[in-house]
Amino acid sequence: MRLEGQQQREKFRGTYIFRYLSPEVSAKSPGRRNQAAATLFLAGLIVLAVVLRFWRLGDWNFQGTEIFTLKDSRILDHFNPRPLGYLLNHYVVGAFLPLAEFGLRLLPAIFGVLTVPVFYLVCRRLVGTRAALCGALLLAVSPLHVMYSQLARYWSLVFLLSTIYPYAVYLGFRERNRSMLALGVVSGVLAVLAHPVSVLLVGGLGLFLVASLRRRDIARAWDSKAVWRIVVPAMVLITAILVRFLPVLQGWISMHDSIRGYGQFLRPPAVPQGLKPVIYLWIYVESLTVPVVLSAIAGIYWLWQGRDRSLARLLTSLAVFHIGFLTLLTLRTNASQYYLIPAVPVFYLAAGFFVDQLFRMESPLRPRWLLPAIMLVICIAAGAPTLISDARDGRRYDFRSSAHWIATRLDPADIVFSDQPMVTAHYLPQHPVRHLRKNLGLLKDAMGELRQAGRGGALWIVAPAPSHAYRPNLKEGGMIDWIYENCRLRNSIGVGRIDFRQDYLQIYHCPSAKPGATSPAP
């Protein structure tokens, strides 16, 4: 029996597909003293992650998409394609906390904190302890990940599960570890239930598998029974994905086509179609910060050159397929930056490996740790202005304060227009709120309603203050000119930031009486 088991293992190892998954050089296990130091450092990172992600967690008002979480968590829709987060809010959080600002952000913050040790454990298996600690440090202070963790949406859960499932599947095959493979499958299913965009990582795994095969081995592998035991389930999986998610993608594109130009938010100025992918990628790079992206590219190159070409191929495949698919999709319809989240762990893993290699290389700088320490400081400093600014205003417009300010000045005959109208209506429940769009006719029609009614009244307009060329403004269609002629700026609400994003709201009051007209006698 023992001999038979050994023969089966040898047969499994001889499969042509799996032979390219083995690392060229395995990472050395740290000594007991180094492991204790690593554990202590990781504990410090977890504490730091808790502080950054729970800082003023319930103080921020809701922003546009969080209102959908509030609605879908209170009333469950069994046909929702991303039910996991809503189910957890409804049955877990809702059992002991009200589904308000803090309650809806509690699980995202917890998932954000858990991502740091989980990321470390996964990376340690792939690239070693020190590289995993460097990557975990960059992740813990990442303004992008802190923002995900303070957002009442499902994105921090998607990030957590995407940190596990493609790498667990890879390790399960590479190490012949069925438990790890099962972990990858289960976490992958949960990731897809958290948001369907997570399924794109399966395409990255497929691209990796194809890139790992050599042409001369395909015919030989075709006759292997072990290969067929993998090819057949893989084909079933691909068919299931296409049947399940192609209609979801088609319906999503059709919805955007039918309501083009509509949505909760004022759209930024339109850009030429050919530039959309470029801007889409640049926003992604800026959110990760340029030093982290460049470090990640260097880390993958370093892996490819010597340490572990198989892992370099995996990271490249995951990032290229996921980012490439969504970037090409922008040529057809709008694709949110949030949809790129499943590919983000690739960059922190590769950047951590790059910093680790700086510790190993010969450098004229002394002490030896000075060069990697400088690199870490550069990566952290690039995101520090955004991290500090987000701690001041939560990276959102303060519609709650705006609604409370207007509420004390509203007349029953007044009409309120607002960007993110669902958010303003949530904080201004006693008065209907209309959607502010880049359509001057809507404002003129509303003003005509007030003047025709003859009861006085005024328009109130709540809109983002213009900050830079690619953020929403009211210049299109002559709206701002009409506002300057008919309205008066009454208040500007927001907190100053030290990065280029500014989240001020401007409140305009537009009386219905024509200039020079006298008010009717009481």
Coordinates of C-alpha atoms in Angstrom, one line a residue:
M1 CA 0.0 0.0 0.0
R2 CA 2.8 2.3 0.9
L3 CA 4.6 1.6 -2.4
E4 CA 1.3 2.2 -4.3
G5 CA 0.8 5.6 -2.6
Q6 CA 4.4 6.5 -3.5
Q7 CA 3.8 5.6 -7.2
Q8 CA 0.6 7.7 -7.3
R9 CA 2.5 10.7 -5.9
E10 CA 5.3 10.2 -8.5
K11 CA 2.7 10.0 -11.2
F12 CA 1.1 13.2 -10.0
R13 CA 4.4 15.0 -9.9
G14 CA 5.2 13.8 -13.4
T15 CA 2.2 15.6 -14.9
Y16 CA 3.5 18.1 -17.5
I17 CA 1.3 20.9 -16.4
F18 CA 2.4 20.8 -12.8
R19 CA 6.0 20.5 -13.5
Y20 CA 6.1 24.2 -14.5
L21 CA 4.5 25.3 -11.3
S22 CA 7.4 24.4 -9.1
P23 CA 9.6 27.3 -7.8
E24 CA 13.1 27.4 -9.0
V25 CA 14.4 28.4 -5.6
S26 CA 12.3 27.9 -2.4
A27 CA 12.4 30.6 0.3
K28 CA 14.3 29.6 3.4
S29 CA 12.4 29.3 6.6
P30 CA 13.4 32.0 9.2
G31 CA 14.9 31.0 12.5
R32 CA 13.0 31.0 15.7
R33 CA 14.4 34.4 16.8
N34 CA 13.6 36.0 13.4
Q35 CA 10.2 34.5 13.4
A36 CA 9.4 36.0 16.8
A37 CA 10.6 39.4 15.5
A38 CA 8.4 39.0 12.4
T39 CA 5.4 38.1 14.6
L40 CA 5.9 41.2 16.7
F41 CA 6.3 43.4 13.6
L42 CA 3.1 41.9 12.2
A43 CA 1.2 42.6 15.4
G44 CA 2.3 46.2 15.2
L45 CA 1.0 46.4 11.6
I46 CA -2.3 45.0 12.7
V47 CA -2.6 47.6 15.4
L48 CA -1.7 50.3 12.8
A49 CA -4.3 48.9 10.4
V50 CA -7.0 49.0 13.2
V51 CA -6.2 52.6 14.0
L52 CA -6.3 53.8 10.4
R53 CA -9.4 51.9 9.4
F54 CA -11.5 52.6 12.5
W55 CA -10.5 56.3 12.8
R56 CA -13.8 58.3 12.8
L57 CA -15.5 55.3 11.1
G58 CA -19.0 56.4 12.0
D59 CA -18.4 60.1 11.7
W60 CA -18.5 60.3 7.9
N61 CA -21.8 60.8 6.3
F62 CA -23.0 58.4 3.6
Q63 CA -21.9 58.9 0.0
G64 CA -23.7 57.9 -3.2
T65 CA -23.1 54.2 -3.5
E66 CA -23.4 53.6 0.3
I67 CA -27.1 54.5 0.1
F68 CA -27.6 51.4 -2.1
T69 CA -25.9 49.3 0.6
L70 CA -28.3 50.7 3.1
K71 CA -31.3 49.9 0.9
D72 CA -30.2 46.4 -0.1
S73 CA -29.1 45.4 3.4
R74 CA -32.5 46.3 4.9
I75 CA -34.6 44.6 2.2
L76 CA -32.8 41.6 0.7
D77 CA -33.2 40.9 -3.0
H78 CA -32.5 37.2 -3.7
F79 CA -31.7 38.0 -7.4
N80 CA -29.0 40.4 -6.5
P81 CA -25.7 39.3 -8.3
R82 CA -23.6 40.3 -5.3
P83 CA -25.5 39.2 -2.2
L84 CA -22.7 38.2 0.3
G85 CA -22.1 41.6 1.8
Y86 CA -25.8 42.4 2.1
L87 CA -26.6 39.1 3.7
L88 CA -23.8 39.7 6.3
N89 CA -25.2 43.2 7.1
H90 CA -28.7 42.0 7.4
Y91 CA -28.2 38.9 9.5
V92 CA -25.0 39.6 11.4
V93 CA -24.7 43.3 11.9
G94 CA -28.4 44.0 11.9
A95 CA -28.8 41.6 14.8
F96 CA -27.0 43.9 17.3
L97 CA -26.4 47.3 15.6
P98 CA -28.6 49.7 13.7
L99 CA -27.8 49.8 9.9
A100 CA -26.5 53.4 10.0
E101 CA -23.1 54.9 9.2
F102 CA -21.1 52.9 11.7
G103 CA -23.1 49.7 11.5
L104 CA -22.8 49.4 7.7
R105 CA -19.0 50.2 7.8
L106 CA -18.2 47.8 10.6
L107 CA -17.7 44.7 8.5
P108 CA -15.8 46.5 5.8
A109 CA -13.4 47.9 8.4
I110 CA -13.0 44.4 10.0
F111 CA -12.3 42.8 6.6
G112 CA -9.8 45.6 5.9
V113 CA -7.9 44.8 9.1
L114 CA -8.0 41.0 8.5
T115 CA -6.6 41.6 5.0
V116 CA -3.2 42.6 6.5
P117 CA -2.4 39.3 8.4
V118 CA -4.0 37.2 5.6
F119 CA -1.9 39.0 3.0
Y120 CA 1.2 38.3 5.1
L121 CA 0.4 34.6 5.5
V122 CA -0.2 34.2 1.7
C123 CA 2.9 36.2 0.7
R124 CA 5.1 34.4 3.2
R125 CA 4.3 31.1 1.4
L126 CA 5.1 32.7 -1.9
V127 CA 8.1 35.0 -1.4
G128 CA 9.3 34.6 2.2
T129 CA 8.8 36.3 5.5
R130 CA 10.6 39.6 5.0
A131 CA 9.0 40.3 1.6
A132 CA 5.6 39.5 3.1
L133 CA 6.2 42.0 5.9
C134 CA 7.3 44.7 3.5
G135 CA 4.2 44.1 1.4
A136 CA 2.0 44.1 4.5
L137 CA 3.5 47.4 5.6
L138 CA 2.7 49.0 2.3
L139 CA -0.8 47.6 2.4
A140 CA -1.5 48.7 6.0
V141 CA -0.7 52.3 5.2
S142 CA -2.3 52.3 1.7
P143 CA -4.7 55.2 1.4
L144 CA -6.6 53.2 -1.3
H145 CA -7.1 50.2 1.0
V146 CA -8.0 52.4 4.0
M147 CA -10.7 54.1 1.8
Y148 CA -12.1 50.7 0.8
S149 CA -12.2 49.7 4.5
Q150 CA -14.1 52.8 5.5
L151 CA -16.7 52.5 2.7
A152 CA -20.0 50.9 3.4
R153 CA -19.7 48.6 0.4
Y154 CA -18.4 45.1 -0.3
W155 CA -15.0 46.1 -1.8
S156 CA -12.8 45.4 1.3
L157 CA -14.4 41.9 1.3
V158 CA -13.6 41.5 -2.4
F159 CA -10.0 42.6 -1.7
L160 CA -9.7 40.1 1.2
L161 CA -11.0 37.1 -0.8
S162 CA -9.0 38.1 -3.9
T163 CA -5.9 38.1 -1.7
I164 CA -6.6 34.4 -1.0
Y165 CA -8.2 32.5 -3.8
P166 CA -6.0 32.8 -6.9
Y167 CA -2.8 32.3 -4.8
A168 CA -4.4 29.4 -2.8
V169 CA -5.3 27.7 -6.1
Y170 CA -1.7 28.2 -7.3
L171 CA -0.2 26.9 -4.1
G172 CA -2.6 24.0 -4.0
F173 CA -1.3 22.8 -7.4
R174 CA 2.3 23.8 -6.8
E175 CA 2.6 22.1 -3.5
R176 CA 0.2 19.2 -4.3
N177 CA -1.9 20.4 -1.3
R178 CA -5.5 19.5 -1.6
S179 CA -6.5 21.5 1.5
M180 CA -4.9 24.7 0.0
L181 CA -6.7 24.0 -3.3
A182 CA -10.0 23.6 -1.5
L183 CA -9.4 26.9 0.3
G184 CA -8.8 28.5 -3.1
V185 CA -12.0 27.1 -4.5
V186 CA -14.2 28.1 -1.5
S187 CA -12.7 31.6 -1.2
G188 CA -13.1 32.0 -5.0
V189 CA -16.8 31.2 -4.8
L190 CA -17.3 33.6 -1.9
A191 CA -15.4 36.3 -3.9
V192 CA -17.7 36.0 -6.8
L193 CA -20.7 36.2 -4.5
A194 CA -19.2 39.3 -3.0
H195 CA -19.0 40.9 -6.5
P196 CA -19.0 39.2 -10.0
V197 CA -15.9 41.1 -11.1
S198 CA -13.8 38.7 -9.0
V199 CA -14.4 36.0 -11.6
L200 CA -11.9 37.7 -13.9
L201 CA -9.1 36.3 -11.8
V202 CA -10.1 32.9 -13.1
G203 CA -9.2 34.2 -16.5
G204 CA -5.8 35.3 -15.1
L205 CA -5.3 31.8 -13.8
G206 CA -6.2 30.4 -17.2
L207 CA -3.8 32.7 -18.9
F208 CA -1.1 31.6 -16.5
L209 CA -1.7 27.9 -17.2
V210 CA -1.6 28.5 -21.0
A211 CA 1.6 30.6 -20.7
S212 CA 3.2 27.8 -18.5
L213 CA 2.8 25.1 -21.2
R214 CA 5.5 24.6 -23.8
R215 CA 4.4 23.7 -27.3
R216 CA 6.3 20.4 -27.4
D217 CA 4.7 19.2 -24.2
I218 CA 1.1 19.8 -25.2
A219 CA 0.8 16.7 -27.3
R220 CA 2.5 14.6 -24.6
A221 CA 0.3 16.0 -21.9
W222 CA -2.8 15.4 -24.0
D223 CA -2.4 11.6 -23.4
S224 CA -2.0 11.9 -19.7
K225 CA -5.0 10.8 -17.6
A226 CA -4.1 13.3 -14.8
V227 CA -4.3 16.1 -17.3
W228 CA -7.8 15.0 -18.4
R229 CA -8.9 15.0 -14.8
I230 CA -8.1 18.7 -14.7
V231 CA -9.1 19.7 -18.2
V232 CA -12.6 18.3 -18.0
P233 CA -13.5 20.2 -14.7
A234 CA -11.8 23.3 -16.1
M235 CA -14.0 23.2 -19.2
V236 CA -17.1 22.7 -17.0
L237 CA -16.0 25.7 -14.9
I238 CA -15.5 27.9 -18.0
T239 CA -18.9 26.9 -19.4
A240 CA -20.6 27.7 -16.0
I241 CA -18.9 31.1 -15.8
L242 CA -19.9 32.0 -19.4
V243 CA -23.5 30.9 -18.8
R244 CA -23.8 32.7 -15.5
F245 CA -21.9 35.9 -16.1
L246 CA -22.2 36.8 -19.8
P247 CA -25.9 37.7 -19.3
V248 CA -24.9 39.8 -16.2
L249 CA -22.3 41.6 -18.3
Q250 CA -24.8 42.2 -21.2
G251 CA -27.5 43.4 -18.9
W252 CA -25.0 45.8 -17.2
I253 CA -23.9 47.3 -20.5
S254 CA -27.5 47.6 -21.7
M255 CA -28.5 49.4 -18.5
H256 CA -25.7 51.9 -19.0
D257 CA -26.7 52.4 -22.6
S258 CA -30.3 53.0 -21.7
I259 CA -29.5 55.6 -19.0
R260 CA -26.4 57.2 -20.6
G261 CA -25.4 60.3 -18.8
Y262 CA -27.6 59.5 -15.8
G263 CA -26.5 58.4 -12.4
Q264 CA -26.1 59.6 -8.9
F265 CA -23.1 61.7 -9.6
L266 CA -22.4 64.7 -11.8
R267 CA -20.2 63.4 -14.6
P268 CA -16.8 64.9 -15.1
P269 CA -16.0 66.5 -18.5
A270 CA -16.2 64.0 -21.4
V271 CA -12.9 62.9 -22.9
P272 CA -12.1 61.6 -26.4
Q273 CA -13.0 57.9 -26.8
G274 CA -9.4 56.9 -27.5
L275 CA -8.1 58.5 -24.3
K276 CA -10.6 56.7 -22.0
P277 CA -8.3 53.6 -21.5
V278 CA -5.3 55.8 -20.9
I279 CA -7.1 57.9 -18.3
Y280 CA -8.6 54.8 -16.8
L281 CA -5.1 53.2 -16.3
W282 CA -3.6 56.5 -15.1
I283 CA -6.2 56.9 -12.4
Y284 CA -5.5 53.3 -11.3
V285 CA -1.7 54.0 -11.1
E286 CA -2.3 57.2 -9.2
S287 CA -4.5 55.5 -6.7
L288 CA -1.9 52.8 -6.0
T289 CA 0.9 55.6 -6.2
V290 CA 3.6 55.6 -8.8
P291 CA 6.4 54.3 -6.5
V292 CA 4.3 51.2 -5.5
V293 CA 3.5 50.4 -9.2
L294 CA 7.1 50.8 -10.3
S295 CA 8.4 48.8 -7.4
A296 CA 5.9 46.0 -8.3
I297 CA 7.0 46.0 -11.9
A298 CA 10.6 45.8 -10.8
G299 CA 9.7 43.0 -8.3
I300 CA 8.0 40.9 -11.1
Y301 CA 11.0 41.5 -13.3
W302 CA 13.3 40.3 -10.5
L303 CA 11.2 37.2 -10.0
W304 CA 11.3 36.5 -13.7
Q305 CA 15.1 36.8 -13.9
G306 CA 15.9 34.3 -11.2
R307 CA 14.0 33.7 -8.0
D308 CA 10.7 32.2 -9.2
R309 CA 9.7 32.5 -12.9
S310 CA 6.5 30.6 -12.2
L311 CA 5.3 33.1 -9.7
A312 CA 6.3 36.0 -11.9
R313 CA 4.2 34.5 -14.7
L314 CA 1.3 34.1 -12.3
L315 CA 1.4 37.7 -11.1
T316 CA 1.7 39.0 -14.6
S317 CA -1.2 36.9 -15.9
L318 CA -3.5 37.9 -13.1
A319 CA -2.8 41.7 -13.5
V320 CA -2.7 41.7 -17.3
F321 CA -5.9 39.7 -17.9
H322 CA -8.0 41.5 -15.2
I323 CA -6.8 45.1 -15.9
G324 CA -6.6 44.5 -19.7
F325 CA -10.2 43.2 -19.9
L326 CA -11.7 46.1 -18.0
T327 CA -9.5 48.7 -19.8
L328 CA -10.8 47.4 -23.1
L329 CA -14.3 47.4 -21.8
T330 CA -14.1 51.2 -21.2
L331 CA -14.1 51.5 -25.0
R332 CA -17.6 50.1 -25.0
T333 CA -19.1 51.4 -21.7
N334 CA -18.1 53.0 -18.4
A335 CA -16.2 50.7 -15.9
S336 CA -15.7 51.8 -12.3
Q337 CA -12.2 51.9 -10.8
Y338 CA -13.6 49.7 -8.1
Y339 CA -13.8 46.8 -10.6
L340 CA -9.9 46.8 -10.7
I341 CA -9.7 45.9 -7.0
P342 CA -9.1 42.1 -7.4
A343 CA -5.8 42.8 -9.2
V344 CA -4.5 45.2 -6.5
P345 CA -2.9 42.5 -4.2
V346 CA -0.5 41.6 -7.1
F347 CA 1.1 45.1 -6.8
Y348 CA 1.7 45.0 -3.0
L349 CA 3.0 41.4 -3.2
A350 CA 5.4 42.2 -6.0
A351 CA 6.5 45.6 -4.4
G352 CA 7.2 43.8 -1.1
F353 CA 9.4 41.3 -2.9
F354 CA 11.3 44.1 -4.6
V355 CA 12.0 45.8 -1.3
D356 CA 13.2 42.4 0.1
Q357 CA 15.6 42.0 -2.8
L358 CA 17.1 45.4 -2.0
F359 CA 18.0 44.0 1.4
R360 CA 19.8 41.2 -0.3
M361 CA 21.7 43.1 -3.0
E362 CA 25.2 44.6 -2.6
S363 CA 24.9 48.4 -2.2
P364 CA 27.5 51.1 -1.6
L365 CA 25.2 52.6 1.0
R366 CA 25.8 51.7 4.5
P367 CA 24.2 50.3 6.6
R368 CA 22.9 47.7 4.3
W369 CA 19.2 48.3 5.2
L370 CA 19.4 52.0 4.2
L371 CA 18.5 51.5 0.6
P372 CA 15.4 49.4 1.2
A373 CA 14.4 51.7 4.0
I374 CA 14.6 54.7 1.6
M375 CA 12.4 52.8 -0.9
L376 CA 9.8 52.1 1.7
V377 CA 9.8 55.7 2.8
I378 CA 9.3 56.8 -0.8
C379 CA 6.4 54.5 -1.3
I380 CA 4.7 55.5 2.0
A381 CA 5.3 59.2 1.5
A382 CA 3.7 59.1 -1.9
G383 CA 0.4 58.2 -0.3
A384 CA 0.8 60.1 2.9
P385 CA -0.9 63.4 1.7
T386 CA -4.0 61.4 0.6
L387 CA -4.0 59.3 3.8
I388 CA -3.8 62.4 6.0
S389 CA -6.5 64.2 3.9
D390 CA -8.8 61.2 4.1
A391 CA -8.5 61.3 7.8
R392 CA -9.8 64.8 7.7
D393 CA -12.8 64.5 5.5
G394 CA -13.3 60.8 4.7
R395 CA -12.8 61.4 1.0
R396 CA -16.4 62.3 0.5
Y397 CA -18.6 65.4 0.2
D398 CA -20.4 66.4 3.3
F399 CA -24.0 66.2 2.2
R400 CA -25.2 65.7 5.8
S401 CA -24.0 69.1 6.9
S402 CA -25.3 70.6 3.7
A403 CA -28.8 69.1 4.2
H404 CA -28.9 70.2 7.9
W405 CA -27.9 73.8 6.9
I406 CA -30.5 74.0 4.3
A407 CA -33.3 72.4 6.5
T408 CA -33.4 75.5 8.7
R409 CA -33.9 77.8 5.8
L410 CA -36.3 75.9 3.6
D411 CA -39.7 77.2 2.6
P412 CA -42.3 74.6 1.8
A413 CA -42.5 75.9 -1.8
D414 CA -38.8 75.6 -2.4
I415 CA -37.3 73.1 -4.8
V416 CA -34.0 71.4 -4.0
F417 CA -31.5 70.1 -6.6
S418 CA -28.5 68.1 -5.5
D419 CA -25.7 66.0 -6.8
Q420 CA -26.1 62.6 -5.1
P421 CA -29.8 63.3 -4.6
M422 CA -30.4 60.0 -2.7
V423 CA -27.8 61.0 -0.1
T424 CA -29.3 64.5 0.3
A425 CA -32.8 63.1 0.5
H426 CA -31.6 60.7 3.3
Y427 CA -30.5 63.6 5.4
L428 CA -33.3 65.9 4.3
P429 CA -36.3 63.5 4.7
Q430 CA -38.9 66.3 5.2
H431 CA -38.4 67.7 1.6
P432 CA -38.2 66.1 -1.8
V433 CA -34.8 66.4 -3.6
R434 CA -34.4 66.5 -7.4
H435 CA -31.4 65.2 -9.3
L436 CA -29.0 67.8 -10.4
R437 CA -27.8 66.9 -13.9
K438 CA -25.9 68.8 -16.6
N439 CA -29.2 69.8 -18.2
L440 CA -29.9 73.5 -17.9
G441 CA -33.5 72.9 -19.0
L442 CA -34.3 71.1 -15.7
L443 CA -33.3 74.2 -13.7
K444 CA -35.2 76.6 -16.0
D445 CA -38.3 74.4 -15.9
A446 CA -38.2 74.3 -12.1
M447 CA -37.8 78.1 -12.0
G448 CA -40.8 78.3 -14.3
E449 CA -42.8 76.1 -11.9
L450 CA -42.1 78.4 -9.0
R451 CA -43.0 81.6 -10.9
Q452 CA -46.2 80.1 -12.3
A453 CA -47.3 79.0 -8.9
G454 CA -46.9 82.6 -7.6
R455 CA -46.2 81.5 -4.0
G456 CA -42.7 82.7 -3.8
G457 CA -40.2 80.0 -3.1
A458 CA -36.7 79.5 -4.5
L459 CA -34.3 76.9 -6.0
W460 CA -31.6 75.5 -3.8
I461 CA -28.6 73.9 -5.7
V462 CA -26.1 71.7 -3.9
A463 CA -23.1 70.9 -6.2
P464 CA -19.4 70.0 -5.9
A465 CA -17.1 73.0 -6.1
P466 CA -14.8 72.7 -9.2
S467 CA -11.3 71.5 -8.2
H468 CA -9.5 70.3 -11.3
A469 CA -10.2 69.4 -15.0
Y470 CA -11.2 65.8 -14.4
R471 CA -13.7 66.3 -11.6
P472 CA -17.4 67.3 -11.9
N473 CA -18.2 70.9 -12.5
L474 CA -21.2 73.0 -13.8
K475 CA -19.5 74.6 -16.8
E476 CA -21.1 72.3 -19.5
G477 CA -24.2 73.6 -21.1
G478 CA -23.9 77.1 -19.7
M479 CA -25.2 76.0 -16.3
I480 CA -22.7 77.9 -14.2
D481 CA -23.4 81.1 -16.2
W482 CA -27.2 80.7 -15.5
I483 CA -26.4 80.1 -11.8
Y484 CA -24.2 83.2 -11.6
E485 CA -27.0 85.3 -13.2
N486 CA -29.9 83.9 -11.1
C487 CA -28.5 82.6 -7.9
R488 CA -26.3 83.6 -5.0
L489 CA -23.7 81.5 -3.3
R490 CA -24.9 81.0 0.3
N491 CA -22.4 78.5 1.8
S492 CA -19.4 76.4 1.0
I493 CA -19.1 73.2 3.1
G494 CA -16.0 71.0 3.4
V495 CA -12.6 70.5 5.0
G496 CA -9.4 71.4 3.3
R497 CA -7.1 68.6 2.1
I498 CA -3.4 68.6 1.4
D499 CA -3.6 66.5 -1.8
F500 CA -5.1 67.5 -5.1
R501 CA -8.6 66.3 -4.3
Q502 CA -10.9 68.9 -2.8
D503 CA -14.4 67.8 -1.6
Y504 CA -16.1 71.2 -1.0
L505 CA -19.9 71.5 -1.6
Q506 CA -21.3 74.8 -2.7
I507 CA -24.9 75.8 -1.9
Y508 CA -26.7 78.2 -4.2
H509 CA -30.0 80.0 -3.5
C510 CA -32.0 81.1 -6.5
P511 CA -35.1 83.2 -5.7
S512 CA -38.0 82.8 -8.0
A513 CA -38.8 86.6 -8.1
K514 CA -37.5 88.2 -11.3
P515 CA -34.8 90.9 -10.9
G516 CA -36.5 94.2 -10.2
A517 CA -39.8 92.7 -9.4
T518 CA -41.6 93.5 -6.1
S519 CA -42.8 90.8 -3.8
P520 CA -46.6 90.4 -3.6
A521 CA -48.4 92.0 -0.7
P522 CA -49.1 89.7 2.2

